[in-house]
């Protein structure tokens, strides 16, 4: 049995129309190895021919298949022709077919059967991949078992989003809308609370550049040493660990560039057309059997004053839309955008003049608890992903019985 026995490629053409508005998926909306989308666009913004897909169809990125860009469509829409749209012959085989395509052995097969300077595979080539024989009930059971992992991962991801949003909303309520506890008793001058002013971040913060780790020590195989990069930042700020760069064990590591839990990082370089992550912050997750390394193109944000350092307060300043506009507007470069510590630290934030004020402390205590919970969920998802990746090829091959 091969892929073509349990799935069909669907090529339903979509011609761009500025008046139509379908949800649109491009390769950039799927991170390598993530097995879920990171966002979507609109069909009104595309120009060339695309493919229609239906909710539940499988989208497999055929350009550079080793990136393993693969998702089950969460909605009806249109997608780039760099995706192969695959529909199971039996609807009950959807999960089994999806995980057959997620199998590292399939990805290796598809990569080997690719052509061109920009390696691209085709249905007629990768659909010949041989799948171990399983009866109907076993295929359904294998798919369901593996899907349980991704269901838990997705639930945790949603919980993380809700937690992040609760911290963002409190920050906006207190420090943007000025509806903080006791605000009704504070005199306002020109709409600004008394005791507040626009203060440059350089009064409080320093930013340290990352280390240029040598490419000769990079590892294609997973190791406990992870090089943090702009690819680990979510659009809009925050950490993501779907895409990792590994550093070989035993390679030289300067002590000053080993990161600790909750270190505050900021992106200094962005390769996207719209500077998707430039200047945004992320907090280093709790290392569990791993070491996170401070790589180049990232800045580490630290306090330049003694005493209380409201890290989470400053994290949310670096998420603020006004700050973001300032950084993107002052960025240098054309195809690659750059910012600098000087540009970031020159930004003036409207805030209480006293950095040790009870208001900032209250917010930081609340936010610290939120991000502690997020760290637990991130670690849980890391373990779920490892378990799924370990079990997947064993179930597919029959090494582990269902």
PDB file of C-alpha atoms in Angstrom, residues 95 99 142-155 384:
ATOM      1  CA  UNK A  95      -5.611  11.243  10.605  1.00  0.00           C
ATOM      2  CA  UNK A  99       0.595  11.187  10.151  1.00  0.00           C
ATOM      3  CA  UNK A 142      -3.271   4.822  14.899  1.00  0.00           C
ATOM      4  CA  UNK A 143      -4.580   8.168  13.644  1.00  0.00           C
ATOM      5  CA  UNK A 144      -6.676   8.734  16.772  1.00  0.00           C
ATOM      6  CA  UNK A 145      -3.806   7.934  19.153  1.00  0.00           C
ATOM      7  CA  UNK A 146      -1.437  10.372  17.457  1.00  0.00           C
ATOM      8  CA  UNK A 147      -4.145  13.027  17.110  1.00  0.00           C
ATOM      9  CA  UNK A 148      -4.632  12.953  20.902  1.00  0.00           C
ATOM     10  CA  UNK A 149      -1.146  14.427  21.313  1.00  0.00           C
ATOM     11  CA  UNK A 150      -1.869  17.263  18.893  1.00  0.00           C
ATOM     12  CA  UNK A 151      -5.245  17.915  20.470  1.00  0.00           C
ATOM     13  CA  UNK A 152      -3.573  18.417  23.859  1.00  0.00           C
ATOM     14  CA  UNK A 153      -0.858  20.575  22.262  1.00  0.00           C
ATOM     15  CA  UNK A 154      -3.489  22.744  20.590  1.00  0.00           C
ATOM     16  CA  UNK A 155      -5.493  23.114  23.811  1.00  0.00           C
ATOM     17  CA  UNK A 384       3.996  16.052  24.248  1.00  0.00           C
TER      18      UNK A 384
END
